[in-house]
Amino acid sequence: MASRSHRSSSSGRRRTALVSVAVAAVVALVAVLIVAFGPDHETDAADSAAATAVAATHGTPTPATQAPKPASASPSASARTGSPKATASTASPRPSTAPASRPARKVSASASLTGRIKPGVSYEGVATFYDVGNGDGACLYGPTADVMTAAMNHTDYETSKACGAYIRVRAGSGASVTVRITNECPLPCAPGQLDLSPQAFAKLAAPVQGRIPITWSLLSPSTSDTVSIRYKTGSSRYWCGVQAIGHRNPLARLEVETASGWKELPRTDYNYFLSEQGSGCGGAIRITDIYGERLEIAGIGVKPDVVQPTRVQFAQH
């Protein structure tokens, strides 16, 4: 409404004019209100509110929680107990005057990481012994003074997956011995069979027996050693073979870092992982054990036949 005038006038004509002006203003105000609150404007307001609600719904999604699926491992036909579950763990880096290493990482462990030899499974077989010579074998670790070693039968050797594994062997008498797998026992060695060093066999029975029934299982031992890396003879940035030595637990895979990311290298039966096109040779290396633990190692140069120590080791299980 128009504001009242603070001036007074005795003229009737002027009062009449003021009344007319006031009436006209009221009419104009009513018209404006009708337009402002008409049906079209109500629809626009409703549409605007609906759009705001939809935007709010899509802008704040509710996260869905899924229960993790347990991983399981199926033992081979020669296994004596049920299948274990493989679990991931975190490494504890150990001091060493060695190339820099990256922190250990966890990954989801699965049955695919284990081979025929699985944690927590007892296997049946027979033990024999052979002349180990200088201690070298199919795993190509090189000569060693360690006499507590064994050759794994061809089937359970599984393209060198058994290399470096620590095995607890038990005889029917109750005697036991721990050996490290450094060699392969070719056919006709049967699944479950271990060909021990003479010294290891003697811990179980008199050598004159020659062949005895045994049970054996995988061991994750206590050790102060760390993992070492070695490049094969003839390796360069154009072709290389890489080997891990001294790992507490069996290796599931070895990868090298390339310009396009991590690349898994195929494993040979002589226990080297090959990069035949040179991808990643001399770059960072990542190794994973059968429990799913990853160790990343940097600063390893392509130095053929040189054992290069690191600062890392897999966790004990």
Short mmCIF file of C-alpha atoms in Angstrom, two decimals, residues 45-235:
data_model
loop_
_atom_site.label_atom_id
_atom_site.label_comp_id
_atom_site.label_asym_id
_atom_site.label_seq_id
_atom_site.Cartn_x
_atom_site.Cartn_y
_atom_site.Cartn_z
CA ALA A 45 8.58 -24.49 -7.34
CA ALA A 46 7.58 -28.14 -7.00
CA ASP A 47 9.86 -29.17 -9.90
CA SER A 48 12.75 -27.30 -8.33
CA ALA A 49 12.25 -29.07 -4.99
CA ALA A 50 12.08 -32.48 -6.71
CA ALA A 51 15.30 -31.85 -8.63
CA THR A 52 17.03 -30.85 -5.42
CA ALA A 53 15.91 -34.11 -3.76
CA VAL A 54 17.14 -36.25 -6.68
CA ALA A 55 20.50 -34.50 -6.70
CA ALA A 56 20.86 -35.09 -2.99
CA THR A 57 20.08 -38.80 -3.42
CA HIS A 58 22.72 -39.37 -6.12
CA GLY A 59 25.31 -37.18 -4.43
CA THR A 60 25.47 -39.19 -1.22
CA PRO A 61 25.46 -42.93 -2.08
CA THR A 62 25.21 -45.46 0.72
CA PRO A 63 28.26 -47.78 0.73
CA ALA A 64 27.51 -51.49 0.48
CA THR A 65 29.41 -53.84 2.73
CA GLN A 66 30.18 -57.35 1.47
CA ALA A 67 31.39 -60.18 3.62
CA PRO A 68 34.83 -61.45 2.53
CA LYS A 69 34.89 -64.86 0.91
CA PRO A 70 37.29 -67.30 2.56
CA ALA A 71 39.96 -68.80 0.35
CA SER A 72 40.50 -72.51 0.47
CA ALA A 73 43.10 -74.89 -0.82
CA SER A 74 42.44 -78.41 -2.01
CA PRO A 75 45.20 -80.89 -1.13
CA SER A 76 46.48 -83.36 -3.67
CA ALA A 77 45.45 -87.00 -3.65
CA SER A 78 48.39 -87.89 -1.41
CA ALA A 79 47.38 -85.41 1.32
CA ARG A 80 46.45 -86.87 4.69
CA THR A 81 44.45 -84.02 6.21
CA GLY A 82 41.90 -81.41 5.20
CA SER A 83 42.70 -78.35 3.12
CA PRO A 84 44.09 -75.30 4.93
CA LYS A 85 43.20 -71.68 4.35
CA ALA A 86 45.95 -69.43 3.05
CA THR A 87 46.12 -66.04 4.74
CA ALA A 88 48.02 -62.85 3.97
CA SER A 89 50.57 -61.41 6.35
CA THR A 90 52.91 -58.46 6.68
CA ALA A 91 56.68 -58.80 6.45
CA SER A 92 59.09 -57.55 9.06
CA PRO A 93 62.08 -55.98 7.27
CA ARG A 94 65.40 -57.11 8.69
CA PRO A 95 68.61 -55.06 8.80
CA SER A 96 71.21 -55.69 6.14
CA THR A 97 73.79 -53.79 4.13
CA ALA A 98 71.79 -54.33 0.97
CA PRO A 99 69.91 -52.49 -1.76
CA ALA A 100 66.91 -50.48 -0.63
CA SER A 101 63.66 -52.37 -0.30
CA ARG A 102 60.09 -51.13 -0.32
CA PRO A 103 57.66 -51.94 2.51
CA ALA A 104 56.04 -55.36 2.40
CA ARG A 105 52.43 -55.37 1.26
CA LYS A 106 49.52 -57.66 1.93
CA VAL A 107 47.46 -59.25 -0.79
CA SER A 108 44.49 -61.55 -0.66
CA ALA A 109 45.86 -65.07 -0.49
CA SER A 110 44.14 -67.75 -2.51
CA ALA A 111 44.51 -71.41 -3.34
CA SER A 112 46.12 -70.45 -6.65
CA LEU A 113 49.23 -69.22 -4.80
CA THR A 114 50.01 -72.67 -3.47
CA GLY A 115 51.09 -75.57 -5.60
CA ARG A 116 50.85 -79.25 -4.72
CA ILE A 117 52.63 -78.63 -1.42
CA LYS A 118 50.26 -76.80 0.92
CA PRO A 119 50.70 -75.51 4.47
CA GLY A 120 49.20 -77.61 7.23
CA VAL A 121 48.96 -80.78 5.14
CA SER A 122 50.76 -84.03 5.95
CA TYR A 123 51.95 -86.14 3.02
CA GLU A 124 52.87 -89.83 2.88
CA GLY A 125 55.77 -91.26 0.95
CA VAL A 126 59.12 -92.99 1.20
CA ALA A 127 62.59 -91.68 1.92
CA THR A 128 65.73 -92.74 0.08
CA PHE A 129 69.14 -91.06 -0.08
CA TYR A 130 71.68 -90.14 -2.74
CA ASP A 131 75.17 -88.72 -3.13
CA VAL A 132 74.60 -84.96 -3.13
CA GLY A 133 78.12 -84.14 -4.30
CA ASN A 134 78.87 -80.45 -3.70
CA GLY A 135 75.27 -79.75 -2.68
CA ASP A 136 74.16 -78.11 -5.93
CA GLY A 137 71.05 -79.41 -7.68
CA ALA A 138 68.23 -78.69 -10.10
CA CYS A 139 67.25 -75.55 -8.16
CA LEU A 140 70.64 -74.05 -9.17
CA TYR A 141 71.35 -72.50 -5.78
CA GLY A 142 74.99 -73.47 -6.22
CA PRO A 143 77.40 -75.48 -4.06
CA THR A 144 76.64 -75.49 -0.35
CA ALA A 145 78.09 -76.85 2.86
CA ASP A 146 74.55 -77.42 4.20
CA VAL A 147 74.08 -81.19 4.46
CA MET A 148 70.42 -81.13 5.55
CA THR A 149 68.99 -81.05 2.04
CA ALA A 150 66.72 -83.17 -0.13
CA ALA A 151 65.52 -83.73 -3.68
CA MET A 152 61.75 -83.52 -4.20
CA ASN A 153 60.07 -86.09 -6.42
CA HIS A 154 59.30 -84.90 -9.97
CA THR A 155 55.53 -84.56 -9.41
CA ASP A 156 55.72 -82.49 -6.22
CA TYR A 157 58.75 -80.56 -7.53
CA GLU A 158 56.19 -78.96 -9.88
CA THR A 159 58.39 -76.88 -12.21
CA SER A 160 60.65 -75.79 -9.32
CA LYS A 161 57.82 -74.52 -7.07
CA ALA A 162 59.23 -76.73 -4.31
CA CYS A 163 62.68 -75.11 -4.52
CA GLY A 164 63.76 -73.56 -1.24
CA ALA A 165 60.91 -75.12 0.75
CA TYR A 166 61.71 -76.34 4.25
CA ILE A 167 60.26 -79.79 4.93
CA ARG A 168 59.84 -81.60 8.26
CA VAL A 169 60.30 -85.35 7.67
CA ARG A 170 59.14 -87.98 10.18
CA ALA A 171 59.89 -91.68 10.27
CA GLY A 172 57.69 -94.36 11.78
CA SER A 173 60.11 -94.61 14.71
CA GLY A 174 59.26 -91.04 15.71
CA ALA A 175 62.60 -89.60 14.57
CA SER A 176 62.39 -86.39 12.52
CA VAL A 177 64.64 -84.08 10.53
CA THR A 178 64.20 -80.74 8.74
CA VAL A 179 65.59 -80.43 5.21
CA ARG A 180 65.62 -77.78 2.51
CA ILE A 181 64.65 -78.69 -1.06
CA THR A 182 67.55 -77.98 -3.42
CA ASN A 183 67.10 -80.66 -6.07
CA GLU A 184 64.65 -82.75 -8.09
CA CYS A 185 64.30 -86.52 -7.89
CA PRO A 186 63.32 -87.50 -11.46
CA LEU A 187 60.95 -90.29 -12.43
CA PRO A 188 60.48 -93.03 -11.36
CA CYS A 189 60.49 -91.19 -8.00
CA ALA A 190 56.86 -91.41 -6.94
CA PRO A 191 54.64 -88.61 -5.55
CA GLY A 192 55.44 -88.15 -1.88
CA GLN A 193 58.98 -89.51 -2.20
CA LEU A 194 61.98 -87.59 -0.87
CA ASP A 195 65.57 -88.37 -1.82
CA LEU A 196 67.56 -87.16 1.18
CA SER A 197 71.22 -86.40 1.71
CA PRO A 198 72.96 -89.30 3.46
CA GLN A 199 73.33 -87.21 6.63
CA ALA A 200 69.61 -86.37 6.71
CA PHE A 201 68.59 -89.99 6.10
CA ALA A 202 70.84 -91.11 8.95
CA LYS A 203 68.80 -88.92 11.32
CA LEU A 204 65.78 -91.10 10.57
CA ALA A 205 67.15 -94.64 10.18
CA ALA A 206 70.27 -96.69 9.64
CA PRO A 207 71.57 -96.13 6.07
CA VAL A 208 71.59 -99.90 5.54
CA GLN A 209 67.79 -99.79 5.35
CA GLY A 210 68.04 -97.70 2.19
CA ARG A 211 64.30 -97.00 1.93
CA ILE A 212 61.80 -96.24 4.70
CA PRO A 213 58.17 -95.02 4.91
CA ILE A 214 57.78 -91.42 6.03
CA THR A 215 55.32 -88.57 6.44
CA TRP A 216 56.34 -85.00 5.73
CA SER A 217 54.92 -81.47 5.83
CA LEU A 218 55.85 -77.91 4.92
CA LEU A 219 57.66 -75.83 7.55
CA SER A 220 58.01 -72.05 7.95
CA PRO A 221 61.19 -71.94 10.05
CA SER A 222 62.77 -69.34 12.26
CA THR A 223 65.70 -67.67 10.49
CA SER A 224 67.85 -64.56 10.71
CA ASP A 225 68.71 -64.68 7.02
CA THR A 226 67.25 -62.33 4.43
CA VAL A 227 66.29 -62.90 0.81
CA SER A 228 68.94 -62.50 -1.90
CA ILE A 229 68.52 -61.94 -5.64
CA ARG A 230 70.70 -63.33 -8.43
CA TYR A 231 70.64 -62.69 -12.19
CA LYS A 232 71.45 -65.63 -14.43
CA THR A 233 74.55 -65.95 -16.59
CA GLY A 234 74.12 -63.94 -19.79
CA SER A 235 71.53 -61.55 -18.32
#
